[in-house]
């Protein structure tokens, strides 16, 4: 879990490295991508070139999913994706070992939770095996990171996009008046 503007790729890499050090493999589940892969009517992601529009579209998409199936809906989609990964793994084993039981020494990195309901649901499903990792960066780092990514996507300098970056950060923190919105 992290606010927009934190490099979750770096965080996931560090977690993956720490897991490898204790003999675990990591599989990543991106909740927005998993939901989009379901191809449910009305759940479509646009292919936006501009980074800020791509992030805003992913936020809108997450809001739409939470509105349609509940505040914990993306967590349940993550659970379904984990079950699918387990089925795929076990399908490669002899028939007597098939099933949805856990894959030994595998941890799942779920990106990116945005509401308390999503966290609560994952804790209900996985109990003490569920660890929530929160990553944070200062507001200046978030602004710089987002401004740079926006500028790169538009082939322009990043100083020109601080207001767009600030708008995304504010939205991600807590969408006012949207009961199923972002609430990091």
GROMACS .gro file of C-alpha atoms in nm:
model
  184
    1UNK     CA    1   0.000   0.000   0.000
    2UNK     CA    2   0.141   0.335  -0.098
    3UNK     CA    3   0.032   0.675  -0.217
    4UNK     CA    4   0.069   0.770  -0.580
    5UNK     CA    5   0.419   0.899  -0.648
    6UNK     CA    6   0.592   0.625  -0.451
    7UNK     CA    7   0.788   0.392  -0.674
    8UNK     CA    8   0.613   0.063  -0.597
    9UNK     CA    9   0.835  -0.119  -0.844
   10UNK     CA   10   1.136  -0.049  -0.623
   11UNK     CA   11   0.941  -0.148  -0.310
   12UNK     CA   12   0.828  -0.475  -0.471
   13UNK     CA   13   1.188  -0.548  -0.578
   14UNK     CA   14   1.311  -0.500  -0.219
   15UNK     CA   15   1.037  -0.726  -0.084
   16UNK     CA   16   1.117  -0.986  -0.350
   17UNK     CA   17   1.487  -0.975  -0.253
   18UNK     CA   18   1.404  -1.010   0.119
   19UNK     CA   19   1.177  -1.305   0.046
   20UNK     CA   20   1.445  -1.476  -0.163
   21UNK     CA   21   1.687  -1.440   0.128
   22UNK     CA   22   1.457  -1.661   0.339
   23UNK     CA   23   1.383  -1.911   0.063
   24UNK     CA   24   1.055  -1.770  -0.071
   25UNK     CA   25   0.956  -1.676  -0.424
   26UNK     CA   26   0.727  -1.382  -0.491
   27UNK     CA   27   0.441  -1.361  -0.736
   28UNK     CA   28   0.292  -1.022  -0.806
   29UNK     CA   29  -0.080  -0.947  -0.835
   30UNK     CA   30  -0.183  -0.607  -0.967
   31UNK     CA   31  -0.546  -0.564  -0.864
   32UNK     CA   32  -0.638  -0.319  -1.140
   33UNK     CA   33  -0.484  -0.537  -1.412
   34UNK     CA   34  -0.651  -0.848  -1.267
   35UNK     CA   35  -0.991  -0.675  -1.266
   36UNK     CA   36  -0.946  -0.549  -1.622
   37UNK     CA   37  -0.854  -0.901  -1.736
   38UNK     CA   38  -1.201  -1.019  -1.629
   39UNK     CA   39  -1.348  -0.830  -1.928
   40UNK     CA   40  -1.665  -0.735  -1.743
   41UNK     CA   41  -1.887  -0.488  -1.925
   42UNK     CA   42  -1.803  -0.135  -1.814
   43UNK     CA   43  -1.466  -0.236  -1.671
   44UNK     CA   44  -1.227  -0.115  -1.937
   45UNK     CA   45  -0.896   0.064  -1.910
   46UNK     CA   46  -0.807   0.319  -2.173
   47UNK     CA   47  -0.464   0.309  -2.331
   48UNK     CA   48  -0.355   0.657  -2.229
   49UNK     CA   49  -0.014   0.786  -2.331
   50UNK     CA   50  -0.005   1.078  -2.087
   51UNK     CA   51   0.098   0.939  -1.748
   52UNK     CA   52  -0.139   1.153  -1.540
   53UNK     CA   53  -0.436   1.047  -1.753
   54UNK     CA   54  -0.330   0.682  -1.729
   55UNK     CA   55  -0.311   0.707  -1.347
   56UNK     CA   56  -0.643   0.895  -1.328
   57UNK     CA   57  -0.805   0.630  -1.551
   58UNK     CA   58  -0.675   0.353  -1.321
   59UNK     CA   59  -0.819   0.542  -1.023
   60UNK     CA   60  -1.153   0.579  -1.202
   61UNK     CA   61  -1.144   0.209  -1.289
   62UNK     CA   62  -1.080   0.109  -0.926
   63UNK     CA   63  -1.365   0.335  -0.815
   64UNK     CA   64  -1.597   0.176  -1.072
   65UNK     CA   65  -1.508  -0.175  -0.953
   66UNK     CA   66  -1.559  -0.080  -0.586
   67UNK     CA   67  -1.891   0.086  -0.675
   68UNK     CA   68  -2.007  -0.224  -0.866
   69UNK     CA   69  -1.902  -0.498  -0.624
   70UNK     CA   70  -1.818  -0.330  -0.294
   71UNK     CA   71  -1.538  -0.149  -0.117
   72UNK     CA   72  -1.352  -0.477  -0.074
   73UNK     CA   73  -1.409  -0.586  -0.435
   74UNK     CA   74  -1.054  -0.538  -0.554
   75UNK     CA   75  -0.927  -0.743  -0.260
   76UNK     CA   76  -1.160  -1.025  -0.362
   77UNK     CA   77  -1.033  -0.999  -0.719
   78UNK     CA   78  -0.679  -1.034  -0.579
   79UNK     CA   79  -0.790  -1.345  -0.388
   80UNK     CA   80  -0.935  -1.485  -0.711
   81UNK     CA   81  -0.612  -1.409  -0.896
   82UNK     CA   82  -0.411  -1.590  -0.627
   83UNK     CA   83  -0.643  -1.890  -0.657
   84UNK     CA   84  -0.591  -1.885  -1.035
   85UNK     CA   85  -0.213  -1.878  -0.993
   86UNK     CA   86  -0.238  -2.173  -0.754
   87UNK     CA   87  -0.456  -2.370  -1.000
   88UNK     CA   88  -0.209  -2.303  -1.282
   89UNK     CA   89   0.081  -2.416  -1.064
   90UNK     CA   90  -0.094  -2.731  -0.946
   91UNK     CA   91  -0.211  -2.819  -1.300
   92UNK     CA   92   0.152  -2.888  -1.383
   93UNK     CA   93   0.175  -3.145  -1.102
   94UNK     CA   94   0.059  -3.507  -1.104
   95UNK     CA   95  -0.324  -3.540  -1.078
   96UNK     CA   96  -0.322  -3.645  -0.710
   97UNK     CA   97  -0.155  -3.313  -0.617
   98UNK     CA   98  -0.401  -3.082  -0.799
   99UNK     CA   99  -0.597  -2.827  -0.603
  100UNK     CA  100  -0.603  -2.471  -0.480
  101UNK     CA  101  -0.390  -2.528  -0.173
  102UNK     CA  102  -0.100  -2.286  -0.119
  103UNK     CA  103   0.212  -2.317  -0.326
  104UNK     CA  104   0.495  -2.395  -0.086
  105UNK     CA  105   0.730  -2.104  -0.013
  106UNK     CA  106   0.550  -1.855  -0.236
  107UNK     CA  107   0.438  -1.511  -0.122
  108UNK     CA  108   0.210  -1.279  -0.315
  109UNK     CA  109   0.276  -0.909  -0.354
  110UNK     CA  110  -0.059  -0.742  -0.413
  111UNK     CA  111  -0.049  -0.399  -0.573
  112UNK     CA  112  -0.203  -0.160  -0.494
  113UNK     CA  113  -0.461  -0.145  -0.220
  114UNK     CA  114  -0.636   0.188  -0.169
  115UNK     CA  115  -0.901   0.139   0.100
  116UNK     CA  116  -0.931   0.009   0.454
  117UNK     CA  117  -1.202  -0.234   0.340
  118UNK     CA  118  -0.958  -0.400   0.099
  119UNK     CA  119  -0.703  -0.447   0.377
  120UNK     CA  120  -0.967  -0.580   0.616
  121UNK     CA  121  -1.094  -0.834   0.361
  122UNK     CA  122  -0.746  -0.969   0.288
  123UNK     CA  123  -0.684  -1.007   0.661
  124UNK     CA  124  -1.014  -1.196   0.695
  125UNK     CA  125  -0.921  -1.432   0.412
  126UNK     CA  126  -0.555  -1.491   0.494
  127UNK     CA  127  -0.545  -1.423   0.869
  128UNK     CA  128  -0.197  -1.417   1.019
  129UNK     CA  129  -0.042  -1.491   0.680
  130UNK     CA  130  -0.139  -1.145   0.556
  131UNK     CA  131   0.116  -0.870   0.599
  132UNK     CA  132   0.041  -0.518   0.488
  133UNK     CA  133   0.345  -0.322   0.382
  134UNK     CA  134   0.298   0.051   0.361
  135UNK     CA  135   0.551   0.255   0.169
  136UNK     CA  136   0.582   0.628   0.192
  137UNK     CA  137   0.777   0.912   0.038
  138UNK     CA  138   0.776   1.279   0.131
  139UNK     CA  139   0.538   1.505  -0.057
  140UNK     CA  140   0.834   1.659  -0.243
  141UNK     CA  141   0.956   1.316  -0.359
  142UNK     CA  142   0.604   1.222  -0.466
  143UNK     CA  143   0.569   1.548  -0.660
  144UNK     CA  144   0.909   1.507  -0.824
  145UNK     CA  145   0.844   1.144  -0.916
  146UNK     CA  146   0.502   1.214  -1.066
  147UNK     CA  147   0.611   1.534  -1.241
  148UNK     CA  148   0.902   1.349  -1.399
  149UNK     CA  149   0.682   1.059  -1.517
  150UNK     CA  150   0.422   1.299  -1.656
  151UNK     CA  151   0.692   1.499  -1.835
  152UNK     CA  152   0.851   1.184  -1.978
  153UNK     CA  153   0.514   1.064  -2.108
  154UNK     CA  154   0.463   1.398  -2.280
  155UNK     CA  155   0.823   1.429  -2.395
  156UNK     CA  156   0.863   1.751  -2.197
  157UNK     CA  157   1.045   1.882  -1.890
  158UNK     CA  158   0.907   1.770  -1.555
  159UNK     CA  159   0.891   2.114  -1.391
  160UNK     CA  160   0.590   2.198  -1.605
  161UNK     CA  161   0.366   1.931  -1.450
  162UNK     CA  162   0.374   1.990  -1.075
  163UNK     CA  163   0.009   2.102  -1.063
  164UNK     CA  164  -0.104   1.780  -1.236
  165UNK     CA  165   0.109   1.578  -0.995
  166UNK     CA  166  -0.036   1.763  -0.695
  167UNK     CA  167  -0.392   1.697  -0.817
  168UNK     CA  168  -0.322   1.321  -0.840
  169UNK     CA  169  -0.167   1.316  -0.493
  170UNK     CA  170  -0.465   1.495  -0.338
  171UNK     CA  171  -0.711   1.265  -0.511
  172UNK     CA  172  -0.522   0.955  -0.401
  173UNK     CA  173  -0.510   1.067  -0.037
  174UNK     CA  174  -0.884   1.085  -0.001
  175UNK     CA  175  -1.143   1.147  -0.265
  176UNK     CA  176  -1.395   1.380  -0.114
  177UNK     CA  177  -1.757   1.295  -0.184
  178UNK     CA  178  -1.678   0.958  -0.347
  179UNK     CA  179  -1.776   0.681  -0.107
  180UNK     CA  180  -1.601   0.415  -0.317
  181UNK     CA  181  -1.297   0.625  -0.406
  182UNK     CA  182  -0.930   0.641  -0.323
  183UNK     CA  183  -0.855   0.658   0.049
  184UNK     CA  184  -0.486   0.593   0.111
   0.00000   0.00000   0.00000
